[in-house]
PDB file of C-alpha atoms in Angstrom:
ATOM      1  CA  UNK A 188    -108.210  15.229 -58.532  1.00 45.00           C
ATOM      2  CA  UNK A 189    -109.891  16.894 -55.451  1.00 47.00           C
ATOM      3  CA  UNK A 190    -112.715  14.317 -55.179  1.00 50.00           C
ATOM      4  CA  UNK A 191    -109.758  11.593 -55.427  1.00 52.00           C
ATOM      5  CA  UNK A 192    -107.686  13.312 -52.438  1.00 48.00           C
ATOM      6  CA  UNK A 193    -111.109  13.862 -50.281  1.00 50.00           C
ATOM      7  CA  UNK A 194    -111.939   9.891 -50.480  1.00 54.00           C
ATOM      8  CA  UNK A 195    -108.064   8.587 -49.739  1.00 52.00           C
ATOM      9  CA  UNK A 196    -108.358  11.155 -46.161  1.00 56.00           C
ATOM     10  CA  UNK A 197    -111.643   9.708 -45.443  1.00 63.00           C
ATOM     11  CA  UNK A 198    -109.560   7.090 -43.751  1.00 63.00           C
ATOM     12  CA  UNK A 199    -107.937   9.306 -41.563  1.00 63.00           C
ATOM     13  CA  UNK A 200    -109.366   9.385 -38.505  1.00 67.00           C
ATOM     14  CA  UNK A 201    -110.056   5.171 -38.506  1.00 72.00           C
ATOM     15  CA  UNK A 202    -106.481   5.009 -39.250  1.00 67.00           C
ATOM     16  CA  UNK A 203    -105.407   7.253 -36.419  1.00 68.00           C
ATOM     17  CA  UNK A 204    -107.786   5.611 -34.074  1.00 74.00           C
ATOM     18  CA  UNK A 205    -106.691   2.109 -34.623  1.00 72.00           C
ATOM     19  CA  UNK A 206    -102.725   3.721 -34.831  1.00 71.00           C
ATOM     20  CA  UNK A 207    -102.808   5.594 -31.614  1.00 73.00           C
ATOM     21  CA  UNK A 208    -102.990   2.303 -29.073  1.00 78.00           C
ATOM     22  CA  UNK A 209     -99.670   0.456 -31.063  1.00 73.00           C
ATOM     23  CA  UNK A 210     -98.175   3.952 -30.982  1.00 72.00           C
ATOM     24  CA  UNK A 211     -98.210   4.280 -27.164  1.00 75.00           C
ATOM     25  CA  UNK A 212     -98.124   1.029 -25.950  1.00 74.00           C
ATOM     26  CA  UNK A 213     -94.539   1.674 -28.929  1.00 73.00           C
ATOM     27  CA  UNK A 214     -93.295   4.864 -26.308  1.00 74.00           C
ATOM     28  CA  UNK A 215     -93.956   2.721 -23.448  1.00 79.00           C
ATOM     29  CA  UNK A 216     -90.756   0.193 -24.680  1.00 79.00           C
ATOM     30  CA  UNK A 217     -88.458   3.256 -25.289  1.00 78.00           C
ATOM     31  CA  UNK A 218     -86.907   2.921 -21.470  1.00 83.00           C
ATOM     32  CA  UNK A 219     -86.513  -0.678 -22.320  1.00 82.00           C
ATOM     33  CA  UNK A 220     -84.599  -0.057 -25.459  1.00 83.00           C
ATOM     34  CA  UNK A 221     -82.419   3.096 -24.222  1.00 83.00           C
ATOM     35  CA  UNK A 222     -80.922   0.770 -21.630  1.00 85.00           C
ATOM     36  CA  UNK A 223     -80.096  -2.191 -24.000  1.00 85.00           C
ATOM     37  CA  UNK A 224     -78.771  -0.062 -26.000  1.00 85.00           C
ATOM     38  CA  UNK A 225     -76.500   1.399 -23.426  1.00 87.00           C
ATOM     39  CA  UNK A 226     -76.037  -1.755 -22.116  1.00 88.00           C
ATOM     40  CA  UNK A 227     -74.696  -3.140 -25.403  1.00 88.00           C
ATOM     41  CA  UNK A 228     -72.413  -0.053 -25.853  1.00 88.00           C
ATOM     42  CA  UNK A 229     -70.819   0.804 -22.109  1.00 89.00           C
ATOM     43  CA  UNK A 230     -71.615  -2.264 -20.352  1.00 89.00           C
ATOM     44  CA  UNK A 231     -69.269  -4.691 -18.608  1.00 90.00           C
ATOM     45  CA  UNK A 232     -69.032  -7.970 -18.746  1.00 91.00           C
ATOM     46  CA  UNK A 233     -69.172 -10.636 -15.598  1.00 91.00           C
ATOM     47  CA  UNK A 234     -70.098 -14.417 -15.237  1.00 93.00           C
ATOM     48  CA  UNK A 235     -72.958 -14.970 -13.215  1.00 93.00           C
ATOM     49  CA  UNK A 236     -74.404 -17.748 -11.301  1.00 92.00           C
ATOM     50  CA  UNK A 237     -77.536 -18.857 -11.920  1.00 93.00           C
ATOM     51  CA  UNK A 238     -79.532 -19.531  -8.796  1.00 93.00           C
ATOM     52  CA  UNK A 239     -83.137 -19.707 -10.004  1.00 92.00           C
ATOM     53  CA  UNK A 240     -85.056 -20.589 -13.266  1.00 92.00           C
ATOM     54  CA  UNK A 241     -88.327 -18.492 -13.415  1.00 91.00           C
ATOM     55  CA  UNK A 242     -90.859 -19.481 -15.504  1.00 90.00           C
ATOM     56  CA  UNK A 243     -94.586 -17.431 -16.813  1.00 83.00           C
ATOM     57  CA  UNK A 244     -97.393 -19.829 -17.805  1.00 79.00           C
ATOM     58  CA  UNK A 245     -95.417 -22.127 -19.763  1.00 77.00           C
ATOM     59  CA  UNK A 246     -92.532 -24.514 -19.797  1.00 82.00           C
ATOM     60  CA  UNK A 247     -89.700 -22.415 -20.964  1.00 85.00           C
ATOM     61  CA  UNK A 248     -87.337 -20.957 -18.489  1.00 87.00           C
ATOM     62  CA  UNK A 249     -88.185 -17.111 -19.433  1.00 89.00           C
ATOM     63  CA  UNK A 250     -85.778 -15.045 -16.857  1.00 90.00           C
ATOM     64  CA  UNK A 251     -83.357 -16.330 -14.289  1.00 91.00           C
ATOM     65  CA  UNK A 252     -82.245 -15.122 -11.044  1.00 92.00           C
ATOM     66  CA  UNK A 253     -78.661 -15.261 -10.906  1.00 93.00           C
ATOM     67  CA  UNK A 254     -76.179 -13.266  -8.639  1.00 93.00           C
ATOM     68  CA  UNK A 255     -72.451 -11.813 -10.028  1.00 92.00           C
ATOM     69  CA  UNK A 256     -69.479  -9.935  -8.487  1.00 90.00           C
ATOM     70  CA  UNK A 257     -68.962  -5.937  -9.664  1.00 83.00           C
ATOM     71  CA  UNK A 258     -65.543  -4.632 -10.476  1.00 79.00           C
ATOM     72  CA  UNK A 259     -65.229  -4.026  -7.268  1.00 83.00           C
ATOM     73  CA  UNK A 260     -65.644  -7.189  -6.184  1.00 85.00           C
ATOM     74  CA  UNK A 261     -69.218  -6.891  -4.878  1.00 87.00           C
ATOM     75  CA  UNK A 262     -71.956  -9.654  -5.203  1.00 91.00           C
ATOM     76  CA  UNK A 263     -74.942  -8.298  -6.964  1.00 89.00           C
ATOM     77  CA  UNK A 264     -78.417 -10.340  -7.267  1.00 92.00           C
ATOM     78  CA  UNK A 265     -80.009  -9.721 -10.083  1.00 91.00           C
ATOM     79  CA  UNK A 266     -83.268 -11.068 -12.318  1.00 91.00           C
ATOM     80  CA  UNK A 267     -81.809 -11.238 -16.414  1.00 91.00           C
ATOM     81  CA  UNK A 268     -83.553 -12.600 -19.358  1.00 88.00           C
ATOM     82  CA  UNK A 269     -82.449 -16.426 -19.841  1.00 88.00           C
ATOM     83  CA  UNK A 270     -80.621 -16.554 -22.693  1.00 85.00           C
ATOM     84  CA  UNK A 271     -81.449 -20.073 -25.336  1.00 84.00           C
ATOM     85  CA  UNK A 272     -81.049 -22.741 -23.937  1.00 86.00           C
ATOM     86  CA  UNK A 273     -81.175 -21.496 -20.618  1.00 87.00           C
ATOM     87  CA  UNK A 274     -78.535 -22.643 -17.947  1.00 89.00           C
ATOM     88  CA  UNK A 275     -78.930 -24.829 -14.907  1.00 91.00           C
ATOM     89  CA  UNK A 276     -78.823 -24.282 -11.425  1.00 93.00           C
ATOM     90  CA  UNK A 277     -75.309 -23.199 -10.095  1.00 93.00           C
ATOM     91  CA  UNK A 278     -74.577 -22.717 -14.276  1.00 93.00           C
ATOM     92  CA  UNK A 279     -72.455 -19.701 -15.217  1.00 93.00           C
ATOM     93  CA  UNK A 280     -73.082 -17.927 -18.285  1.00 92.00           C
ATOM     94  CA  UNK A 281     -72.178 -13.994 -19.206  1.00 92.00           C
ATOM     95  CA  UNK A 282     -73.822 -10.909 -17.929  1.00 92.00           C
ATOM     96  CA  UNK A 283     -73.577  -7.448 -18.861  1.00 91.00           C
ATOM     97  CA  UNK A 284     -74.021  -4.748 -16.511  1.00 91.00           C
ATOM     98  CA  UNK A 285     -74.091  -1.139 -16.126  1.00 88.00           C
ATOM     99  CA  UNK A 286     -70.926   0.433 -14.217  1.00 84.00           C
ATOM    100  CA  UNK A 287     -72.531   3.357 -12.581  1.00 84.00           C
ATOM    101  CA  UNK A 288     -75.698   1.187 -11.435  1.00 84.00           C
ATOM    102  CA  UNK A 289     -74.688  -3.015 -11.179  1.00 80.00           C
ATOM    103  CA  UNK A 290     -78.167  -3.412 -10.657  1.00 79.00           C
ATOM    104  CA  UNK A 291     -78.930  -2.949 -14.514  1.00 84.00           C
ATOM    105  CA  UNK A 292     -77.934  -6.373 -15.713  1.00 88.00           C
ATOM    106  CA  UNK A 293     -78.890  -8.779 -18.516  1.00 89.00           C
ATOM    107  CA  UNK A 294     -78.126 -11.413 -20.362  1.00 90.00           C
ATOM    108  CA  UNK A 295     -74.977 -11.368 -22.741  1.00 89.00           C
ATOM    109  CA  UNK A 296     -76.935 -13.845 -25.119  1.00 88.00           C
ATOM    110  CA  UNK A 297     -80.015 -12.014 -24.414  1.00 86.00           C
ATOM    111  CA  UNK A 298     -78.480  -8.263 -25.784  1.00 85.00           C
ATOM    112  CA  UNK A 299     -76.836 -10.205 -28.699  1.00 84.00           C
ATOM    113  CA  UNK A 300     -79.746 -11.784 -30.170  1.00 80.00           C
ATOM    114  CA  UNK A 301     -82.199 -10.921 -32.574  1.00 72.00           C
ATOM    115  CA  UNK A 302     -84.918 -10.489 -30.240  1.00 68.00           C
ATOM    116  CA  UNK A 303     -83.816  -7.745 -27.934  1.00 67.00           C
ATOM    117  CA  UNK A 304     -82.893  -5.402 -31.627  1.00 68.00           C
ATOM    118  CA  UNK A 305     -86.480  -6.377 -33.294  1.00 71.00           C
ATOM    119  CA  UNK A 306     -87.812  -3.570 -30.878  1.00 69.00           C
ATOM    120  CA  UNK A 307     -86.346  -0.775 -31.966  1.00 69.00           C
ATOM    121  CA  UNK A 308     -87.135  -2.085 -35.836  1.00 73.00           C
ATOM    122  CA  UNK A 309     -90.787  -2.358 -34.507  1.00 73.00           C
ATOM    123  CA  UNK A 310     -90.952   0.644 -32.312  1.00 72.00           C
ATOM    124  CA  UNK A 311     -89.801   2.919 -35.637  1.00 73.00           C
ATOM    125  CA  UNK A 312     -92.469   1.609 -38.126  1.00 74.00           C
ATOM    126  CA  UNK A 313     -95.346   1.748 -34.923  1.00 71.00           C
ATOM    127  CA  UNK A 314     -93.899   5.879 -34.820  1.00 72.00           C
ATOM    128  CA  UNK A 315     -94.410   5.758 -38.881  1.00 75.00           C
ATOM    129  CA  UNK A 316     -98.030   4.502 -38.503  1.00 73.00           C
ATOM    130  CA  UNK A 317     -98.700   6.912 -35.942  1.00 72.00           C
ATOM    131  CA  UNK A 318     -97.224   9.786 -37.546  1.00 74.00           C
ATOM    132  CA  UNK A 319     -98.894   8.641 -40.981  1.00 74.00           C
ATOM    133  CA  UNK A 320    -102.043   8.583 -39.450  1.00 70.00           C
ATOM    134  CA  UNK A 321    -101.753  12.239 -38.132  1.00 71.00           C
ATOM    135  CA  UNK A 322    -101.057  13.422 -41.488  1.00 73.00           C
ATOM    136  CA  UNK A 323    -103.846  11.527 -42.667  1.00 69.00           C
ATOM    137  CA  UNK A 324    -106.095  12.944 -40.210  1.00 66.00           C
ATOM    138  CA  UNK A 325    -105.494  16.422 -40.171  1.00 68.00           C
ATOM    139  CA  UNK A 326    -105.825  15.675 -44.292  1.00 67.00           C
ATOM    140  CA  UNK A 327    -109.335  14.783 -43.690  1.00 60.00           C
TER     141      UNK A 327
END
């Protein structure tokens, strides 16, 4: 049984050298998610004009620049992910923002899809792997 345990933690330290990379690059999203997810929970919603289509390398419109009054009635420019199919020039669609900072702003369609909740899914088996591959390490 001891020979059998000694050969399975033999892949230890490959498997905590190829985890470690997907592991950080994993922490680096966690701002990303945290304010989504706030975002989702205590944002407000506001229908914004779209005032730019911005797209990277390809054809589809990946993020638009769009501008949207506060509660308090001030106008607040803003870059948001486009949501699918992405809206025109001079197009409203919804917004969410954060209260205490109007600056934190994104797509209604955007926070409701499947797409912005696959990260924290992905981010939680990436901290398995990683934690996994400690064990399996230190094992070794």
């Amino acid at each position: 049984m001891y020979t059998t345990l000694a050969s399975a933690t033999n892949y230890g330290i490959p498997f905590l050298i190829i985890s470690v990379p997907f592991g950080v690059t994993s922490l680096l999203f966690i701002p990303k998610q945290l304010r989504e997810r706030r975002l989702r929970t205590h944002g407000m919603e506001a229908l914004a004009i779209c005032k730019e289509r911005i797209r990277r390398g390809g054809t589809a419109v990946e993020l638009l620049n769009c501008s949207f009054r506060s509660a308090d009635g001030q106008e607040i420019w803003a870059i948001v992910t486009a949501p699918k199919p992405a809206p025109y020039l001079g197009d409203e669609f919804p917004v969410v923002f954060d209260r205490r900072r109007p600056s934190n702003v994104e797509s209604k369609d955007y926070l409701a899809s499947f797409g912005s909740r696959v990260g924290v899914v992905v981010q939680s088996l990436f901290g398995l792997l990683l934690a996994a591959a400690a064990v399996a390490s230190a094992l070794s």
